mmCIF file of N, CA and C in Angstrom:
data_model
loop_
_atom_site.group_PDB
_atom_site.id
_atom_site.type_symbol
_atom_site.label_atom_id
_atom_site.label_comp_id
_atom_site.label_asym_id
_atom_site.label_seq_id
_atom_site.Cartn_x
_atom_site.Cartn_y
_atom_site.Cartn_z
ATOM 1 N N UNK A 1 -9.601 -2.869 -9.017
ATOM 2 C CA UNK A 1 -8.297 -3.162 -9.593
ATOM 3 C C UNK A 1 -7.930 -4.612 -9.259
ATOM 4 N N UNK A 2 -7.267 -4.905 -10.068
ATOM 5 C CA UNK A 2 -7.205 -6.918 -10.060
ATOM 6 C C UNK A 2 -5.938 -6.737 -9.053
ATOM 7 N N UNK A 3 -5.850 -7.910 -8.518
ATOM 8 C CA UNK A 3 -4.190 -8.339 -7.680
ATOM 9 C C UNK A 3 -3.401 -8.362 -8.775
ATOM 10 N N UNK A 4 -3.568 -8.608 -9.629
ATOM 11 C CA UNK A 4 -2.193 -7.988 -10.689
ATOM 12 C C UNK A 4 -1.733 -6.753 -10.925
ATOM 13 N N UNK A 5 -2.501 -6.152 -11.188
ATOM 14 C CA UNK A 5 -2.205 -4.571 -11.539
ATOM 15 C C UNK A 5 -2.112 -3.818 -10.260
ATOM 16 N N UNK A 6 -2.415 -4.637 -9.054
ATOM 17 C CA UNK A 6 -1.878 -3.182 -7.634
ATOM 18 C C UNK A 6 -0.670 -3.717 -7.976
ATOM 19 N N UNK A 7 -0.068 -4.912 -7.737
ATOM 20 C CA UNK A 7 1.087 -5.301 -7.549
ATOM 21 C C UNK A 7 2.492 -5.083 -8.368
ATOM 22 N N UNK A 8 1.841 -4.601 -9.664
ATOM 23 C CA UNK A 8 2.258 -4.085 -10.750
ATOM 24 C C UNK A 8 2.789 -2.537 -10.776
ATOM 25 N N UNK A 9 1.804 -2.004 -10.352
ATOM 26 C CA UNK A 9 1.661 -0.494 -9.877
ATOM 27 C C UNK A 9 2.617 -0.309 -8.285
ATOM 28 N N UNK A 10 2.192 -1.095 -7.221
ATOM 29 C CA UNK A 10 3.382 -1.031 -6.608
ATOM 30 C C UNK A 10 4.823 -1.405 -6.525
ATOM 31 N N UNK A 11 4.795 -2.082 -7.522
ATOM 32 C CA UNK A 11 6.438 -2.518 -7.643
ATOM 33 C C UNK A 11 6.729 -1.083 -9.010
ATOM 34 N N UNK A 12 6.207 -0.691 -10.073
ATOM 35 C CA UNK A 12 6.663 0.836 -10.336
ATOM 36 C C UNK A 12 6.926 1.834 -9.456
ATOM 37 N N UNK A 13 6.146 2.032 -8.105
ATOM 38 C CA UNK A 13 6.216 3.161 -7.291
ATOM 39 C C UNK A 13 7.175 2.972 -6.528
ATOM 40 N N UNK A 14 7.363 1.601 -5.903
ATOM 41 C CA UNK A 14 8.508 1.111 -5.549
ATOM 42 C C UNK A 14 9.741 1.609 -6.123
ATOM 43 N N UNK A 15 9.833 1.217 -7.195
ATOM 44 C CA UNK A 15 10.897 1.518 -8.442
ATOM 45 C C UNK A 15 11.494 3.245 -8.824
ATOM 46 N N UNK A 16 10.446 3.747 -8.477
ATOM 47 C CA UNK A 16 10.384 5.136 -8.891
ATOM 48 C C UNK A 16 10.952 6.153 -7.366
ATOM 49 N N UNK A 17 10.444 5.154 -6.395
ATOM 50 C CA UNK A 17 10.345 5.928 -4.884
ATOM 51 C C UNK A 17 11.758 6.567 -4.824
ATOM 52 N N UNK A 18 11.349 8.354 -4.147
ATOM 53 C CA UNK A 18 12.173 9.027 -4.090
ATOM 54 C C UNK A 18 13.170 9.270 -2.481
ATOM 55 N N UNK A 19 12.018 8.623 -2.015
ATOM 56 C CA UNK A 19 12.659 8.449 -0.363
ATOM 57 C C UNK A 19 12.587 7.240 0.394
ATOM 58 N N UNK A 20 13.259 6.549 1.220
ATOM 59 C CA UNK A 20 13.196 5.329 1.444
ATOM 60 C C UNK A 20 12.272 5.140 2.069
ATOM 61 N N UNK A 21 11.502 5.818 2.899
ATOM 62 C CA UNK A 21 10.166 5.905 3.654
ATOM 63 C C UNK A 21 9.000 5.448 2.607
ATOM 64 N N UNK A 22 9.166 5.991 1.385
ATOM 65 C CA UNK A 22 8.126 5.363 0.257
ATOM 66 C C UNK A 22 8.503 4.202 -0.129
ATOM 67 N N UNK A 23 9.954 3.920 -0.686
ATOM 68 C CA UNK A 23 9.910 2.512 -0.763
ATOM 69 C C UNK A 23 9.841 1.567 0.213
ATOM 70 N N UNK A 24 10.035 1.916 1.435
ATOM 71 C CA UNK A 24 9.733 0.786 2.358
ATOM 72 C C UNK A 24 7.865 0.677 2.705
ATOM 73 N N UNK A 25 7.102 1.736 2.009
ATOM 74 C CA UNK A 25 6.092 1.735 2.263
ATOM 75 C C UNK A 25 5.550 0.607 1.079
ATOM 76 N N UNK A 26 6.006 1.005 -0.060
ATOM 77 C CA UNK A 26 5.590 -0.041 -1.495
ATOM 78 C C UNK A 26 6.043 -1.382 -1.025
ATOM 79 N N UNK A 27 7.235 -1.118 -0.648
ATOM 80 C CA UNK A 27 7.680 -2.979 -0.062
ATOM 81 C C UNK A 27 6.996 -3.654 1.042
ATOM 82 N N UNK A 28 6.535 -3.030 1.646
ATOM 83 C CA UNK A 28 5.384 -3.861 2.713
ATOM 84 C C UNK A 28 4.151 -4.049 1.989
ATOM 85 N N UNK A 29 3.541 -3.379 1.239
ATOM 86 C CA UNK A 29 2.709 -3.762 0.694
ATOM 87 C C UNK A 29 2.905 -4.897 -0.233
ATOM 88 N N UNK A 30 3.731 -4.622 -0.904
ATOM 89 C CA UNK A 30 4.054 -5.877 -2.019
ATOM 90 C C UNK A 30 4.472 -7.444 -1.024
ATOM 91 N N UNK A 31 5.284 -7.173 -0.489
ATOM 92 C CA UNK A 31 5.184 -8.445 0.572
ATOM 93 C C UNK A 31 4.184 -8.763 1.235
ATOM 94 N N UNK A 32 3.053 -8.189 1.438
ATOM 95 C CA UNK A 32 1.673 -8.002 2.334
ATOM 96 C C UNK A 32 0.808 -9.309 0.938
ATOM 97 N N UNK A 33 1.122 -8.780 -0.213
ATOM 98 C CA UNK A 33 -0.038 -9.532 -0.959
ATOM 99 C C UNK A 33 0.740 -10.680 -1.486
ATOM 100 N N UNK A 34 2.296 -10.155 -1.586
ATOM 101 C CA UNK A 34 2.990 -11.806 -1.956
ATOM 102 C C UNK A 34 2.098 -12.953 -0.809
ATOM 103 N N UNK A 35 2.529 -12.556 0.380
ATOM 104 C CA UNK A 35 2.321 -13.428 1.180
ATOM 105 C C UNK A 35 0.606 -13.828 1.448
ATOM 106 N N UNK A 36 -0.136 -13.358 0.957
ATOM 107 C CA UNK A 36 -1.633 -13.353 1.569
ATOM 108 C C UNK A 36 -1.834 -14.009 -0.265
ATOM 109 N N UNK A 37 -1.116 -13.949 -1.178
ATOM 110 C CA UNK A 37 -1.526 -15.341 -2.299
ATOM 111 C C UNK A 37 -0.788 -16.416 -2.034
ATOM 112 N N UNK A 38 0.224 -16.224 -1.586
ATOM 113 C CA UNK A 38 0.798 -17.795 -1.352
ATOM 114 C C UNK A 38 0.102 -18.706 -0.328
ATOM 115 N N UNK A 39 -0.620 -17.678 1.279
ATOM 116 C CA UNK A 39 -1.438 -18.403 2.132
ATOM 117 C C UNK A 39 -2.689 -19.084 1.193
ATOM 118 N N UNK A 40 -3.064 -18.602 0.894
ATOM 119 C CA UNK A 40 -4.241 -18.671 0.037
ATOM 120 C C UNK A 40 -4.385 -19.966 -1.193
ATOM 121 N N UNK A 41 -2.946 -20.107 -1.128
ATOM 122 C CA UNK A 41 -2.502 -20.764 -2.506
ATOM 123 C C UNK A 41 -2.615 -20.482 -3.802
ATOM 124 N N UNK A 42 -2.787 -18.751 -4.291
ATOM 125 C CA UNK A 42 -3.295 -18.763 -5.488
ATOM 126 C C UNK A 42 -2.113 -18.762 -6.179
ATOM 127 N N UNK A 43 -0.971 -19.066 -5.336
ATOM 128 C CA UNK A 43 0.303 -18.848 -5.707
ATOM 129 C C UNK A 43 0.948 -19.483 -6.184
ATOM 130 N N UNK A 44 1.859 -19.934 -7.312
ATOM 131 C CA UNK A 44 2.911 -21.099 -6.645
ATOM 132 C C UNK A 44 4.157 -21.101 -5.970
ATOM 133 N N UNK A 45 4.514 -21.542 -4.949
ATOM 134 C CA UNK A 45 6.043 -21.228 -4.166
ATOM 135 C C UNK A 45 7.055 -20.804 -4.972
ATOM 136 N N UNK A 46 7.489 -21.385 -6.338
ATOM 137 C CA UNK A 46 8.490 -20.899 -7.346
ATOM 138 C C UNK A 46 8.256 -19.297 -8.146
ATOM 139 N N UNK A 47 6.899 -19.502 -7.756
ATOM 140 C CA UNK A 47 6.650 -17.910 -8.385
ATOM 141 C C UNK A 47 6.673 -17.089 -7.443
ATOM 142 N N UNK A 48 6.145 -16.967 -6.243
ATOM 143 C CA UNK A 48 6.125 -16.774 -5.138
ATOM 144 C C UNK A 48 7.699 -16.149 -4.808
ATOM 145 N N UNK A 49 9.065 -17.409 -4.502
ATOM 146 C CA UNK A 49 10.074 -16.851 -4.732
ATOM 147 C C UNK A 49 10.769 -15.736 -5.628
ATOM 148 N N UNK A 50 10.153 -16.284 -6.662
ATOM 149 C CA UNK A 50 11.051 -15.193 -7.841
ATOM 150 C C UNK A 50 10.608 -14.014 -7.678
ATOM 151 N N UNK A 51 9.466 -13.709 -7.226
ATOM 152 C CA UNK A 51 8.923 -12.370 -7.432
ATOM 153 C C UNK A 51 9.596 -11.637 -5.728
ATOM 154 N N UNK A 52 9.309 -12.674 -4.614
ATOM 155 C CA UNK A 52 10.061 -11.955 -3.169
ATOM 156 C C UNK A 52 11.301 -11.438 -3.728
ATOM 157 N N UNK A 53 12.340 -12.299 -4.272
ATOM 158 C CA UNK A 53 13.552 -11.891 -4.584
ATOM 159 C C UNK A 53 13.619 -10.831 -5.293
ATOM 160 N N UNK A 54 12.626 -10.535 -6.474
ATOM 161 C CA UNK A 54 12.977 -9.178 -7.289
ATOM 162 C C UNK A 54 12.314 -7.938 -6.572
ATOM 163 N N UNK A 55 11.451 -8.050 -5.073
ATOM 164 C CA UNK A 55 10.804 -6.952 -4.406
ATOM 165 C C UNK A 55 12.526 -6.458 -3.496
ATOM 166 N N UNK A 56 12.844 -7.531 -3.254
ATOM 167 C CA UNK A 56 13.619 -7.253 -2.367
ATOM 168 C C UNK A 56 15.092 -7.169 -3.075
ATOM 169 N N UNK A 57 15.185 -7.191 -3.750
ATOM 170 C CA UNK A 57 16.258 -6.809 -4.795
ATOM 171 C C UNK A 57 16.050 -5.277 -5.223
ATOM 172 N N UNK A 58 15.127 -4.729 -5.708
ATOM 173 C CA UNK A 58 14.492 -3.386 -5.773
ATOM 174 C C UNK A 58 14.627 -3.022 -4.845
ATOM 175 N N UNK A 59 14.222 -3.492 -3.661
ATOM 176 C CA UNK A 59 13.828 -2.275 -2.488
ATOM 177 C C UNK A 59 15.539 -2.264 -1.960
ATOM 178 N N UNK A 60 16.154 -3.106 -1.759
ATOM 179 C CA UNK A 60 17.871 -2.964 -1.890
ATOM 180 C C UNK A 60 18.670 -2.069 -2.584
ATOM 181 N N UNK A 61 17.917 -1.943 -3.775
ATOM 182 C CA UNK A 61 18.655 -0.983 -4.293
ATOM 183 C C UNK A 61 18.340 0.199 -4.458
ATOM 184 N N UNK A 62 17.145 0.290 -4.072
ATOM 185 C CA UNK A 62 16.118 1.483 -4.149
ATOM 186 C C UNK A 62 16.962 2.501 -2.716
ATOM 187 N N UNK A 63 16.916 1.664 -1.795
ATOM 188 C CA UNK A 63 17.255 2.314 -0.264
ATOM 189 C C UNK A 63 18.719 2.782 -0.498
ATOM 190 N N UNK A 64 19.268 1.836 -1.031
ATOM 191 C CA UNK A 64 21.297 1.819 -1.381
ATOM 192 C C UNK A 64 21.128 3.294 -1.555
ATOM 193 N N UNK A 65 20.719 3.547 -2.871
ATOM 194 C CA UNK A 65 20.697 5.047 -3.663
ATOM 195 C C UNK A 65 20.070 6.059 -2.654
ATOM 196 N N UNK A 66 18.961 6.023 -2.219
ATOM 197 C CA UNK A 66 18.711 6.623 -1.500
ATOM 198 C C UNK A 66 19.139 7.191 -0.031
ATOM 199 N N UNK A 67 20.120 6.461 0.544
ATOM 200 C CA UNK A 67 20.672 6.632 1.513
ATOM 201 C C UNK A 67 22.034 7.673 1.313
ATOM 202 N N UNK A 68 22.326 7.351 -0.102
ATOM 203 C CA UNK A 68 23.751 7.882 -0.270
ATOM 204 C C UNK A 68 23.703 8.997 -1.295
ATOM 205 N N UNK A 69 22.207 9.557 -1.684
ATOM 206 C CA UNK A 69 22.436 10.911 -2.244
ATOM 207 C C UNK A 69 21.557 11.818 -0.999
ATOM 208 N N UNK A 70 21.213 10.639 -0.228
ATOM 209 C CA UNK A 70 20.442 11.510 1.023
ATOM 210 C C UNK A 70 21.889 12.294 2.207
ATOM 211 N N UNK A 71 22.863 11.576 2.085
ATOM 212 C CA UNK A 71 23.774 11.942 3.170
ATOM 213 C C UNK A 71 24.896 13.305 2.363
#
């Protein structure tokens, strides 16, 4: 599977995650390979950003919901 399509696939599962334990599991991963293309440089920093911000924008809102139909 290419670094596009895990990353692709984990930001859906992310998206989809029914317990915050899964999305915090998709969000380490997705930050795991953000960061290991930007070391690498296959990245560029502006893309790099935009995409941290929309993992972590998801996983924000992913947990929000989840916390508050969990209680």
């Amino acid at each position: 599977m290419k670094t596009e399509d895990t990353i692709r696939e984990h930001f859906k599962l992310l998206r989809s995650a029914r317990y915050a334990a899964t999305a915090d599991y998709h969000c380490n991963v997705l930050y795991g390979y953000l960061k290991a293309l930007r070391d690498t440089g296959q990245i560029e920093t502006s893309l790099y950003l935009r995409m941290n911000h929309a993992v972590t924008k998801a996983w924000t809102l992913k947990t929000k919901f989840t916390v508050r139909t969990a209680a």
